Coordinates of C-alpha atoms in Angstrom, one line a residue:
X1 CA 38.6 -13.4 -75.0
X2 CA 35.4 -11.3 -76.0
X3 CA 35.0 -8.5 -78.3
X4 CA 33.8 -5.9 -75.8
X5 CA 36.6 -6.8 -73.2
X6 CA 39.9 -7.2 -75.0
X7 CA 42.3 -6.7 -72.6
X8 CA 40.4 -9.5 -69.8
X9 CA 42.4 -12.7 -70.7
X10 CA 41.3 -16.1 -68.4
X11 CA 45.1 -17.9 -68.6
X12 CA 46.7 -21.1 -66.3
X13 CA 48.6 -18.9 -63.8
X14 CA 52.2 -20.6 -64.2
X15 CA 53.3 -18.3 -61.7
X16 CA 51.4 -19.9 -59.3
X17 CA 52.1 -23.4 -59.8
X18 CA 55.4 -22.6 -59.5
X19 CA 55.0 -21.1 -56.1
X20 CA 53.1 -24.0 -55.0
X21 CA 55.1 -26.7 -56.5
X22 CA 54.6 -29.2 -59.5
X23 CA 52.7 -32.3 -57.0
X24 CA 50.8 -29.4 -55.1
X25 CA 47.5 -31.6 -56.2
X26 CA 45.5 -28.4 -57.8
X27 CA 46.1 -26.2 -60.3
X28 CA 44.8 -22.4 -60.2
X29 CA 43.8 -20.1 -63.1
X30 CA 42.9 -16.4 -63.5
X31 CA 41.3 -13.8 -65.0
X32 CA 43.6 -11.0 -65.9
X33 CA 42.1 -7.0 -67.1
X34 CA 45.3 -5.3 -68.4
X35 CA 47.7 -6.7 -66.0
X36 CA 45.2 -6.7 -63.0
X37 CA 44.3 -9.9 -61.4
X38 CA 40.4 -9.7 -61.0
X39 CA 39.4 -13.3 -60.4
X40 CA 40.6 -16.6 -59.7
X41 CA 39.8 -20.3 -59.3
X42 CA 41.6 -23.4 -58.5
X43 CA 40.7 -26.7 -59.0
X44 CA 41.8 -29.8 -56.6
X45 CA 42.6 -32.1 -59.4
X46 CA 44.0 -35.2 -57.7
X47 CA 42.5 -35.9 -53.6
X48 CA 45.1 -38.2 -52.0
X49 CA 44.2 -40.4 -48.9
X50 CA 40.4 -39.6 -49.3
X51 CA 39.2 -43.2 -50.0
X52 CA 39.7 -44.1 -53.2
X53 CA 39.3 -48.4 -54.0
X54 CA 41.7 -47.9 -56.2
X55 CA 45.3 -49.9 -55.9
X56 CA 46.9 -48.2 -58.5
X57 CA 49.0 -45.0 -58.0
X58 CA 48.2 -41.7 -59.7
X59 CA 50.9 -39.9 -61.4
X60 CA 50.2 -36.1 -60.6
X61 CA 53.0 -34.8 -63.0
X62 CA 51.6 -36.6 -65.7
X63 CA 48.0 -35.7 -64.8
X64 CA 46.7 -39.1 -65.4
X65 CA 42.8 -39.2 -64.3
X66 CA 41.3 -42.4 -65.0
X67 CA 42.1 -44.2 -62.2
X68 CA 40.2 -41.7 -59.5
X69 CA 37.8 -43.5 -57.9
X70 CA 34.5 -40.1 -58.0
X71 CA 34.2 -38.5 -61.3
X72 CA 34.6 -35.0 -59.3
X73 CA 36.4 -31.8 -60.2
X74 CA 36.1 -29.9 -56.7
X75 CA 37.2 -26.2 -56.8
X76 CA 38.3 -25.5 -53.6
X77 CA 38.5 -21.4 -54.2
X78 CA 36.8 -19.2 -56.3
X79 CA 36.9 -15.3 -56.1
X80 CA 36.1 -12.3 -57.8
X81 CA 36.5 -8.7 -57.5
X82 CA 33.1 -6.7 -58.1
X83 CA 34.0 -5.4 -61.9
X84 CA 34.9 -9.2 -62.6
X85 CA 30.8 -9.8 -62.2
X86 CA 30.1 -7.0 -64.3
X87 CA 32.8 -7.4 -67.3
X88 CA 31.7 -10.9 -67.9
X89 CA 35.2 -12.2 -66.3
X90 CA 34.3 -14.4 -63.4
X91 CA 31.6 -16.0 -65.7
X92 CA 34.4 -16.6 -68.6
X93 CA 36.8 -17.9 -65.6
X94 CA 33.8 -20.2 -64.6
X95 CA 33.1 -21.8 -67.8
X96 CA 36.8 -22.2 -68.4
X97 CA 36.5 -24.7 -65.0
X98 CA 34.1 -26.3 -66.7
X99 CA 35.4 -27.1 -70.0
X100 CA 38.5 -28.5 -68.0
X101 CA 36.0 -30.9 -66.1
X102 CA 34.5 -31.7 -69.0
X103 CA 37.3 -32.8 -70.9
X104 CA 37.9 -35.1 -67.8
X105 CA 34.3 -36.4 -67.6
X106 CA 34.1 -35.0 -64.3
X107 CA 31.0 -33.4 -62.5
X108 CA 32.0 -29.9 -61.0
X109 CA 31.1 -28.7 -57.4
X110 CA 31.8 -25.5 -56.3
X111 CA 31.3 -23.7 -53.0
X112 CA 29.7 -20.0 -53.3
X113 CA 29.1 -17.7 -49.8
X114 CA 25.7 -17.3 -49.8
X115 CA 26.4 -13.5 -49.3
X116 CA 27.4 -13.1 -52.7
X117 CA 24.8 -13.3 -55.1
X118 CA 27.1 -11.6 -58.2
X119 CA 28.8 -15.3 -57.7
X120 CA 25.9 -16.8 -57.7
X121 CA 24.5 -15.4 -60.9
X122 CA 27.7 -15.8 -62.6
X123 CA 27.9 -19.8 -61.7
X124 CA 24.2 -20.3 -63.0
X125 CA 25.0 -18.3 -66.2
X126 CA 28.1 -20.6 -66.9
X127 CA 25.5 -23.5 -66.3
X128 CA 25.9 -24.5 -62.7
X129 CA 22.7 -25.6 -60.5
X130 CA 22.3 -24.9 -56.9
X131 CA 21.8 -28.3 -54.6
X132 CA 22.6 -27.7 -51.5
X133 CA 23.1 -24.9 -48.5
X134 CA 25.2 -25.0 -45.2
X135 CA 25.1 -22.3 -42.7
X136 CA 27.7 -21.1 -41.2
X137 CA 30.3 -23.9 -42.7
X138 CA 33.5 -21.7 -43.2
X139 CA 35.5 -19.2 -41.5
X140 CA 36.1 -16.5 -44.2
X141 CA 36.5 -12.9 -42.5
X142 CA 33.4 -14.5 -40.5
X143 CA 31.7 -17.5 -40.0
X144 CA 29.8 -17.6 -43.4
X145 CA 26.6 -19.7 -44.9
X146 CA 27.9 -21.7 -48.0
X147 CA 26.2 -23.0 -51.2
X148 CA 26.8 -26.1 -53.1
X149 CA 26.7 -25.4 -57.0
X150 CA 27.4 -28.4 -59.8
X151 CA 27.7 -28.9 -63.2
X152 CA 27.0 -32.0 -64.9
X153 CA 29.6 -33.4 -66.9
X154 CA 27.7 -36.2 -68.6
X155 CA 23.8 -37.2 -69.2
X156 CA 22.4 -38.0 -65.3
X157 CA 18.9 -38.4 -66.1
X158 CA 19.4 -42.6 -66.4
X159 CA 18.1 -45.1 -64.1
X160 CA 17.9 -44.0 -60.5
X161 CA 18.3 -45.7 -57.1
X162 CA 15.3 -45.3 -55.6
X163 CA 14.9 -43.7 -52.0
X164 CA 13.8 -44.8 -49.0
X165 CA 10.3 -43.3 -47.9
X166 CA 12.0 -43.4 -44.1
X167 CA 14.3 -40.3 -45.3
X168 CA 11.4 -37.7 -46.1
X169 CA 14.4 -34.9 -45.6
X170 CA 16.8 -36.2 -47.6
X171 CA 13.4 -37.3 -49.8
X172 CA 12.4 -33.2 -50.5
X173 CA 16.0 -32.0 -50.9
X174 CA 16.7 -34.3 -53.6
X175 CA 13.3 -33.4 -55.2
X176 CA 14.6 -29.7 -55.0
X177 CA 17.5 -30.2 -56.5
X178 CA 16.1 -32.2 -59.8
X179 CA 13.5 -29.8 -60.1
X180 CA 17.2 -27.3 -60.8
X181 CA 18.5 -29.7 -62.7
X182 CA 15.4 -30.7 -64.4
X183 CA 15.6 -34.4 -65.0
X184 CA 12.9 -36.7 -62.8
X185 CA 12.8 -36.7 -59.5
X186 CA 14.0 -40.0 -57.6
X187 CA 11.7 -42.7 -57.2
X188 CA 10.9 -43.1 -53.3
X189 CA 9.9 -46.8 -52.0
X190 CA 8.0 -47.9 -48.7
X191 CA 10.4 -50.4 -47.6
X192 CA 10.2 -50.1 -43.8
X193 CA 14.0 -49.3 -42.9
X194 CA 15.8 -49.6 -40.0
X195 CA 19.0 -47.6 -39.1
X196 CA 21.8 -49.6 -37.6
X197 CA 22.3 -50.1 -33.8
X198 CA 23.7 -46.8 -32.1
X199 CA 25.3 -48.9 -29.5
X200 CA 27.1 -52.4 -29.8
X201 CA 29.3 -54.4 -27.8
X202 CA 32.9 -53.0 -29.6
X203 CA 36.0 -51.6 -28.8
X204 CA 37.4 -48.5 -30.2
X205 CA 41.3 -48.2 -30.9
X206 CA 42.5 -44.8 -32.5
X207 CA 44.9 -45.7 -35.0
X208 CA 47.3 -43.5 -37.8
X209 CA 46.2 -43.3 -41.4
X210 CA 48.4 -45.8 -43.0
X211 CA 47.0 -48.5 -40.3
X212 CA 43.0 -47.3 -41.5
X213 CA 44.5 -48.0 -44.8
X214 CA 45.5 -51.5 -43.9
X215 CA 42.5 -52.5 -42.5
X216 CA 40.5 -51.2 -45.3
X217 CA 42.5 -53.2 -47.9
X218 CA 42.1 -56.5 -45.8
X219 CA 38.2 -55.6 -45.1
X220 CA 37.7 -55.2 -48.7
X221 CA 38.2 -58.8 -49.5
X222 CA 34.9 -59.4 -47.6
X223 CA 32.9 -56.9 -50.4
X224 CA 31.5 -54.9 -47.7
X225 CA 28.6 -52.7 -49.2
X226 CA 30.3 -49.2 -49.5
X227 CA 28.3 -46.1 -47.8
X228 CA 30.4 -43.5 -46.8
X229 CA 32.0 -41.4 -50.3
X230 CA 35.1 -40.2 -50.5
X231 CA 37.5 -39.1 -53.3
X232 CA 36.0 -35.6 -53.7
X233 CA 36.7 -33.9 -50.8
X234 CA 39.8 -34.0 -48.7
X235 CA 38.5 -31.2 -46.4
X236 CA 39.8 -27.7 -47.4
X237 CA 38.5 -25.2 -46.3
X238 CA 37.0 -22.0 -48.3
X239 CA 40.1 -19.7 -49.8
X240 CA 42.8 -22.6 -48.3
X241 CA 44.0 -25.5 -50.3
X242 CA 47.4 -25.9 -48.7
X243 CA 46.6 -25.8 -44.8
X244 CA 48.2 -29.2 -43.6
X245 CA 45.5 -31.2 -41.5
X246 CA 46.2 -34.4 -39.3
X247 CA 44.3 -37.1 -40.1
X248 CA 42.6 -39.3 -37.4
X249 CA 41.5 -42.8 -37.5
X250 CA 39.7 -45.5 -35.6
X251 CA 39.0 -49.4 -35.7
X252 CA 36.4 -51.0 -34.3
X253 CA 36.6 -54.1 -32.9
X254 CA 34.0 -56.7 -31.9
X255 CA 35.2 -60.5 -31.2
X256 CA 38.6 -59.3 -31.4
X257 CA 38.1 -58.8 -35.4
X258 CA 38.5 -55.4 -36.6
X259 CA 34.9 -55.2 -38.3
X260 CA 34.7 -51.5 -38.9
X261 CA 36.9 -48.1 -38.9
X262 CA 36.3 -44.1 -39.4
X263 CA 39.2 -42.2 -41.5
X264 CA 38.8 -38.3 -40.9
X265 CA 40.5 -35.0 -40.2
X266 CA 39.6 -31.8 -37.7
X267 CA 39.4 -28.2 -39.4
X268 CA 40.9 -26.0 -36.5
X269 CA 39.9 -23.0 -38.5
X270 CA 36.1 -24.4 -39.6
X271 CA 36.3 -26.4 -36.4
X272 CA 34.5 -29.3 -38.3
X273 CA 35.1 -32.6 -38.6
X274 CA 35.0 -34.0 -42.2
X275 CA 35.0 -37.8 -42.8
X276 CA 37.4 -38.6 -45.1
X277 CA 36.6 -42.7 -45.5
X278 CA 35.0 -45.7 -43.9
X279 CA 34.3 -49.4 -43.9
X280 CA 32.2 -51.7 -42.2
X281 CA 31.8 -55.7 -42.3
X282 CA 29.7 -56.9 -39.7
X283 CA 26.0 -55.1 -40.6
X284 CA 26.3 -54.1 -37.4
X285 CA 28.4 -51.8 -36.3
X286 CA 28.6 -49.0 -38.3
X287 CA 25.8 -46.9 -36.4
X288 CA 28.3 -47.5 -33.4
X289 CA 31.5 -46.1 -35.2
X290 CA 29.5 -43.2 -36.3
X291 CA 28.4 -43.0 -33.0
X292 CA 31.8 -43.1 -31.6
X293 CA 32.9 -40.5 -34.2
X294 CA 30.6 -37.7 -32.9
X295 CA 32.2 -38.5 -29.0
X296 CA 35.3 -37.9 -30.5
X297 CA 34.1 -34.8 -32.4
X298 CA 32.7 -33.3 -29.7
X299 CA 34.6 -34.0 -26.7
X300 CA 38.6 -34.3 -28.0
X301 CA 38.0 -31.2 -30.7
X302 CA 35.0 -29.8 -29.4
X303 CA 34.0 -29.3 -33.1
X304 CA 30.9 -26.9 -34.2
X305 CA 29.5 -29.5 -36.5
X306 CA 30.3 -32.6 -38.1
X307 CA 30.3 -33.2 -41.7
X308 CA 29.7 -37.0 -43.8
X309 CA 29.1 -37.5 -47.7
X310 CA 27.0 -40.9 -47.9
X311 CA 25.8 -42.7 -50.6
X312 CA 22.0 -42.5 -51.4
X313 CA 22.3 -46.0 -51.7
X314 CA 22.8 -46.5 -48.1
X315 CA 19.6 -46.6 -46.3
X316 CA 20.6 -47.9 -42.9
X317 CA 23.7 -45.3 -42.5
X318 CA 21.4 -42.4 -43.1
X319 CA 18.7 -43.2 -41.3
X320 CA 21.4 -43.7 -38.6
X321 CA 22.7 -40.2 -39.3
X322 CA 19.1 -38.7 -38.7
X323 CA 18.5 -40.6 -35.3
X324 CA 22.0 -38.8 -34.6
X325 CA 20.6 -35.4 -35.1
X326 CA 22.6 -34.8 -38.6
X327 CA 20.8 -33.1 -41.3
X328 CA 21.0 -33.6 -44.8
X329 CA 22.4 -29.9 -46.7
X330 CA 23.2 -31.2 -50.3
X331 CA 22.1 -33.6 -52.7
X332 CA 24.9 -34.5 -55.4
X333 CA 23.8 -36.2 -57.9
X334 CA 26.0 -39.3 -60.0
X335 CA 29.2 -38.0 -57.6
X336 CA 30.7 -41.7 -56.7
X337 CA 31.6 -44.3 -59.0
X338 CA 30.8 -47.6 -58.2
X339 CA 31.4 -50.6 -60.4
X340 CA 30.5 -49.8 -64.0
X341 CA 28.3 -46.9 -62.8
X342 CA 27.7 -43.8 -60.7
X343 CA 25.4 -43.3 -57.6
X344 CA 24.1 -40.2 -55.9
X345 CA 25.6 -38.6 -53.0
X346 CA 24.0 -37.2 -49.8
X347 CA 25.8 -34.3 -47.9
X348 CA 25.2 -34.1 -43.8
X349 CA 25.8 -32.6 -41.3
X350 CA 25.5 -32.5 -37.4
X351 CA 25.9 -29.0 -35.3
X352 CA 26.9 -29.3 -32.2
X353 CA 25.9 -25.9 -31.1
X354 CA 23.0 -23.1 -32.2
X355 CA 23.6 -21.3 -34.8
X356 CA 21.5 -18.5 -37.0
X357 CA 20.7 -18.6 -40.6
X358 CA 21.2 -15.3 -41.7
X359 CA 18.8 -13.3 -44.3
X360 CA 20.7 -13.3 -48.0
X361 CA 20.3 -12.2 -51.4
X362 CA 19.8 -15.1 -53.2
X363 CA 19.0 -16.5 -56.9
X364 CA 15.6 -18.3 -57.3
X365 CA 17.4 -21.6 -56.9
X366 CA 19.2 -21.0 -54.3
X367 CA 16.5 -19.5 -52.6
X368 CA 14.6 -23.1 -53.2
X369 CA 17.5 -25.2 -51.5
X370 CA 18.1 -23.1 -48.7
X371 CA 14.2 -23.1 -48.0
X372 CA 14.1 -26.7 -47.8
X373 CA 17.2 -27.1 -45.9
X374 CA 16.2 -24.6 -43.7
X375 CA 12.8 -26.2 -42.7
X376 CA 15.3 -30.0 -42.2
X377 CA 17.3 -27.7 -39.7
X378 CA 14.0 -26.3 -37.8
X379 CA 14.9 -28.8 -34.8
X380 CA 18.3 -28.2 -34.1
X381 CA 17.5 -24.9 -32.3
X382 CA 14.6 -26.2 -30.7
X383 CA 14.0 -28.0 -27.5
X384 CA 17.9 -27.9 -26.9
X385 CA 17.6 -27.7 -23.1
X386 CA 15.6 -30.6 -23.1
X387 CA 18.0 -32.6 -25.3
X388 CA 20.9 -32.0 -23.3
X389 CA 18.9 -32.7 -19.8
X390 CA 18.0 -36.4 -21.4
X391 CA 20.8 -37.1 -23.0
X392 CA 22.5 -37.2 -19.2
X393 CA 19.8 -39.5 -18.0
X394 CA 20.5 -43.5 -17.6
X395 CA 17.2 -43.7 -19.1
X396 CA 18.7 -42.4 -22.4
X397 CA 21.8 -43.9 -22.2
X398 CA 23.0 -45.4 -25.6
X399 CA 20.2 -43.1 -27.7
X400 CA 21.4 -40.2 -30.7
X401 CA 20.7 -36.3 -30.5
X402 CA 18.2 -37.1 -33.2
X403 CA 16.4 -39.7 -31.1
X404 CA 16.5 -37.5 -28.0
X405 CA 14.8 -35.0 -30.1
X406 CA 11.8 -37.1 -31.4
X407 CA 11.5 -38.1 -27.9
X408 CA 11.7 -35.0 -26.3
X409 CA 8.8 -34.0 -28.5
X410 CA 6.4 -36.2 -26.5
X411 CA 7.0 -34.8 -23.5
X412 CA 4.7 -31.8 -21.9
X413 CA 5.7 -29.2 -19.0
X414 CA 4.1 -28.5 -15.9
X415 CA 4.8 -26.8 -12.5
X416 CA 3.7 -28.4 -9.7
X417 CA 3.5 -26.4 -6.4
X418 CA 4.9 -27.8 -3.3
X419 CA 2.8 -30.5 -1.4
X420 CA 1.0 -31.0 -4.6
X421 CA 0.0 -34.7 -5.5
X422 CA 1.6 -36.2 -8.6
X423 CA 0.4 -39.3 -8.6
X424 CA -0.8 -41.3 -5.5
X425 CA -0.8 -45.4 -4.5
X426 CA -2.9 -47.6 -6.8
X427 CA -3.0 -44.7 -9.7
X428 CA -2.6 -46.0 -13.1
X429 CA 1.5 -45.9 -14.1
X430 CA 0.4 -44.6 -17.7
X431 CA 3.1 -41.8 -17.5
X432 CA 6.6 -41.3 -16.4
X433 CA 8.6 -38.0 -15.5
X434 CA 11.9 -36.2 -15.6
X435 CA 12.8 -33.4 -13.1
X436 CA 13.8 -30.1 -14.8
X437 CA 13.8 -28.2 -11.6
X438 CA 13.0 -29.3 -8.1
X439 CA 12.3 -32.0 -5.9
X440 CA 9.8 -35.0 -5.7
X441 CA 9.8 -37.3 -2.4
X442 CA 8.5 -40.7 -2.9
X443 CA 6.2 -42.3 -0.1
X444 CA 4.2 -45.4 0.8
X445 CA 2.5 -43.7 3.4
X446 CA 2.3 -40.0 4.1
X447 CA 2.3 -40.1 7.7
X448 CA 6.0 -42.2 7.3
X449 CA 9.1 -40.9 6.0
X450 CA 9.9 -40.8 2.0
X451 CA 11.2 -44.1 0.8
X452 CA 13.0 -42.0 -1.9
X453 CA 14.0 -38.4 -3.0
X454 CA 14.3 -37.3 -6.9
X455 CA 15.9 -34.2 -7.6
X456 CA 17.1 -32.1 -10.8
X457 CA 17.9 -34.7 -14.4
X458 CA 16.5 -37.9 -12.5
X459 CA 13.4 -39.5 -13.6
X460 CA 10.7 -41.6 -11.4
X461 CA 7.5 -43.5 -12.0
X462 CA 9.6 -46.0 -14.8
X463 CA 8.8 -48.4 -13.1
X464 CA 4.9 -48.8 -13.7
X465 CA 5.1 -46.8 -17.3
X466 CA 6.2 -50.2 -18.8
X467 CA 3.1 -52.1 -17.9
X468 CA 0.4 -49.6 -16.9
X469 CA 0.6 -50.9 -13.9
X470 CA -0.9 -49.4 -10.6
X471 CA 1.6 -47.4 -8.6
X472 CA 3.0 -48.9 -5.6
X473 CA 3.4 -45.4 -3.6
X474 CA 2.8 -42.0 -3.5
X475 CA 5.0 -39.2 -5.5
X476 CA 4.3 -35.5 -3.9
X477 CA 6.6 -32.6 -4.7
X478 CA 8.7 -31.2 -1.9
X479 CA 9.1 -27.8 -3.4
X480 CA 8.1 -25.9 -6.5
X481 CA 9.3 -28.7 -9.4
X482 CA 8.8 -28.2 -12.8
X483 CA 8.1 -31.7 -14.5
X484 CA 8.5 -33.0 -18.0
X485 CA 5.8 -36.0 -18.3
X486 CA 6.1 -38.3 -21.1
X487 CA 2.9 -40.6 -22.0
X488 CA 3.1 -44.1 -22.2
X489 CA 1.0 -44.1 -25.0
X490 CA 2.7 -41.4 -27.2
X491 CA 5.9 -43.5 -26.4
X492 CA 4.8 -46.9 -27.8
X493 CA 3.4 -45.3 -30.7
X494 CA 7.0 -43.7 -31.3
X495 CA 8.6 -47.2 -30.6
X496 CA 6.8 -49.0 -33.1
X497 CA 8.1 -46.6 -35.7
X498 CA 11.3 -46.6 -34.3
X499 CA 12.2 -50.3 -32.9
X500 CA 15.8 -49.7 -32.0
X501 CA 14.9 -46.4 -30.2
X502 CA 12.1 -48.4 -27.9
X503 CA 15.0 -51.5 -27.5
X504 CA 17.7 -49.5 -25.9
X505 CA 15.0 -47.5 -23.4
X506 CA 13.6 -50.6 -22.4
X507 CA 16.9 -52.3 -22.1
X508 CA 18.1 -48.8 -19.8
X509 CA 14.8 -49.2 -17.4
X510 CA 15.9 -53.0 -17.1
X511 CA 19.3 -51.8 -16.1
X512 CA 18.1 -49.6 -13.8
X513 CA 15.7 -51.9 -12.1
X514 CA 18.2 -54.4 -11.6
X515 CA 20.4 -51.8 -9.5
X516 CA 18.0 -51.1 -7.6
X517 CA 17.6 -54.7 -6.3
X518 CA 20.4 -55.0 -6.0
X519 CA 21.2 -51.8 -3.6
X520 CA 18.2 -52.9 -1.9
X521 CA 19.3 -56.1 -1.3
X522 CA 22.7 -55.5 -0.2
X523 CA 20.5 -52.5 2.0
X524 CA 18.4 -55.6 3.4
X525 CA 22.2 -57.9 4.0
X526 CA 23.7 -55.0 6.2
X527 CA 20.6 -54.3 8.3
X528 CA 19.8 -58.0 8.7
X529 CA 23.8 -58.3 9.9

């Protein structure tokens, strides 16, 4: 295939299927210079389990595709030697993907390391656009920073849902990705929105797959608006397409009803967890099981980051996700199906621990996505000590990474020497405080004894930062304390843009006032006896 190369040949490796067997799910092909395998792709043609609506079965012998639910052709693995870039092979193994997806209808997406720019330039030639950018998201020979290439199978520039002006991220990152793609930019709305409740009065019960699937079928008789995409990506990993991964569910129930559930699987390699599928039927409690999902993530698999496809249509779930701390990396555009028509898909992620973005060499578009996924991730490595010091605080209790984070924006720093004043009797309460390091005794009169001791993580002056209030005693620091002080005004402000956010802190300072009183009176009860 080409004049100047006639010995490179781009065939359907039989030799592989074989190996793999005929209901392996993908299909490989390769480029081939004289009998040298230079370059090879395969393509995940059929993604079982991965949430399709769809009661019909698929036939995978007969290769039957109308009846998947996203109009997706992933390709799980694509390589190339370094002659493959230069001979015009990987480009002619590309475009041979391509006209495959075509002929299906499907959109293509494609995962490129970010490290290889002769990839990259080869993808773009063959008429892929880059959309999105994820660092470090596979284990290759090292932990490697990925790409997200597509190529449209059919005309996207119709009718667009229109985006929620609460999501400036996700708002810039699907304006950088059009831009590629040239067609307009989505339409952005002020509508106001609210994420779902991070905390709700439910019960979790970890179930098998066919028991998510079960509950799913039964919750879809209630039409339950879909959010969370599935159907294009069953969670292989970069170069893998066989690694055999358990898949975990949960149901959660409120009322004893099942009203919600989470269907996903753990990458021990990747050491992600990807979100396979998920339903919800209360408008409620989805914020919880995603909420739940992240526990699970974190403390059963201890995963490095946690990975979601949700539709754009879903304005609740992702401004959930960002109160969470999860970040959006891709913008896919028409990649689920719904009804008669197709809706655009948002790609996030959540790290759970620091990471680096490393310098590449990248193509002008990719260089444009990464930029402004870059600038989304800014806060993840910053102001981590203080996120993890209030996320341990009752005062916190119930509130997302993401939430922390805008909170633990407000607050300043400051040393205090020992015997040094914080605040005395009849002060105005305009400000509370957490303890990084130190101690604070609290007194009603110095010449008495302290009423009460803080020490590292605990917080003081609550109390009279609801109201403004004067203080009722004296705070002075008992040795050298370093103070985080958070302004009551700066926090109102922050609760008026963020309702749910203020609700669960004032309902945590209720909580804790009602303890106390309570400790004081059963104090008052002994003594008295």
């Amino acid at each position: 295939m080409g004049e100047d190369h006639p010995a490179k040949q781009v065939f359907d490796a039989e030799w592989v299927k074989r190996e793999l067997g005929a209901d392996s799910g993908h299909e490989t092909w390769v480029a081939d210079d004289s009998g040298r395998l230079i370059a090879s792709a395969t393509i995940l043609f059929f993604t079982p389990n991965a949430g399709d609506d769809s009661d019909m079965s698929v036939s995978r012998g007969s290769r039957d595709y109308s009846f998947l639910e996203n109009p997706v052709c992933n390709v799980a693995r694509n390589v190339a030697l370094p002659d493959a870039a230069t001979n015009g092979a990987a480009e002619e193994l590309i475009g041979r993907v391509a006209e495959i997806a075509a002929g299906r209808d499907q959109m293509v997406i494609a995962r490129v390391l970010a490290s290889d720019n002769a990839q990259q330039i080869a993808f773009e030639k063959a008429g892929f656009v880059c959309v999105g950018f994820q660092p470090d998201k596979h284990h290759h020979r090292i932990r490697e920073e990925v790409l997200f290439y597509i190529r449209p199978a059919r005309s996207i520039i119709g009718e667009r849902v229109a985006m929620s002006e609460s999501l400036p991220h996700i708002c810039e990152l699907a304006a950088a990705a059009m831009d590629n793609l040239h067609i307009p930019k989505t339409h952005v709305v002020k509508d106001g929105g609210q994420g779902y409740p991070l905390n709700s009065d439910v019960e979790f019960l970890s179930v098998g797959s066919d028991r998510f699937e079960a509950e799913r079928k039964r919750a879809r008789k209630l039409n339950p608006p879909r959010e969370v995409s599935g159907g294009f990506n069953t969670g292989h990993g970069f170069m893998r397409v066989d690694q055999e991964m358990l898949a975990e569910a949960f149901l959660v129930e409120r009322e004893r009803k099942f009203v919600a559930g989470m269907h996903y699987i753990f990458d021990e390699l990747d050491r992600c967890v990807r979100v396979l599928s998920a339903f919800c039927t209360d408008d409620l409690s989805m914020g919880a099981a995603l909420h739940q999902l992240l526990k699970v993530a974190l403390g059963r698999h201890n995963a490095f980051y946690v990975e979601l496809d949700i539709l754009s249509s879903a304005t609740r779930l992702l401004i959930s996700t960002e109160q969470l701390g999860f970040v959006p990396v891709a913008y896919l555009p028409c990649f689920h199906k719904h009804n008669e028509g197709v809706v655009d898909v948002v790609k996030l992620v959540k790290f759970n621990q620091n990471f680096i973005i490393e310098e590449a060499d990248l193509t002008a578009q990719a260089s444009t996505i990464s930029q402004v996924v870059g600038r989304c991730l800014e806060d993840q490595n910053v102001g981590a000590a203080v996120v993890n010091l209030l996320r341990d605080l009752s005062l916190f209790v119930g509130l997302g990474d993401g939430e922390l984070r805008k909170l633990g924006r407000l607050f300043t720093q400051k040393l205090v020497k020992p015997m040094e004043a914080i605040f005395s009797r009849d002060d105005a309460g305009d400000e509370a405080y957490v303890i990084m390091r130190g101690k604070v005794d609290i007194f009603l009169d110095e010449n008495q004894q302290p009423i009460a001791s803080f020490e590292n993580g605990q917080v003081f002056g609550e109390l009279a930062f609801l109201d403004g209030s004067p203080r009722g005693a004296k705070a002075i620091a008992a040795q050298p304390t370093i103070l985080l002080i958070l302004k009551r005004s700066e926090f109102y402000a922050l609760t008026q843009r963020e309702p749910n956010l203020g609700l669960a802190v004032m309902k945590n300072i209720a909580l804790e006032v009602g303890n106390r009183l309570r400790l004081m009176n059963e104090t008052h009860q002994r003594d008295a006896s």
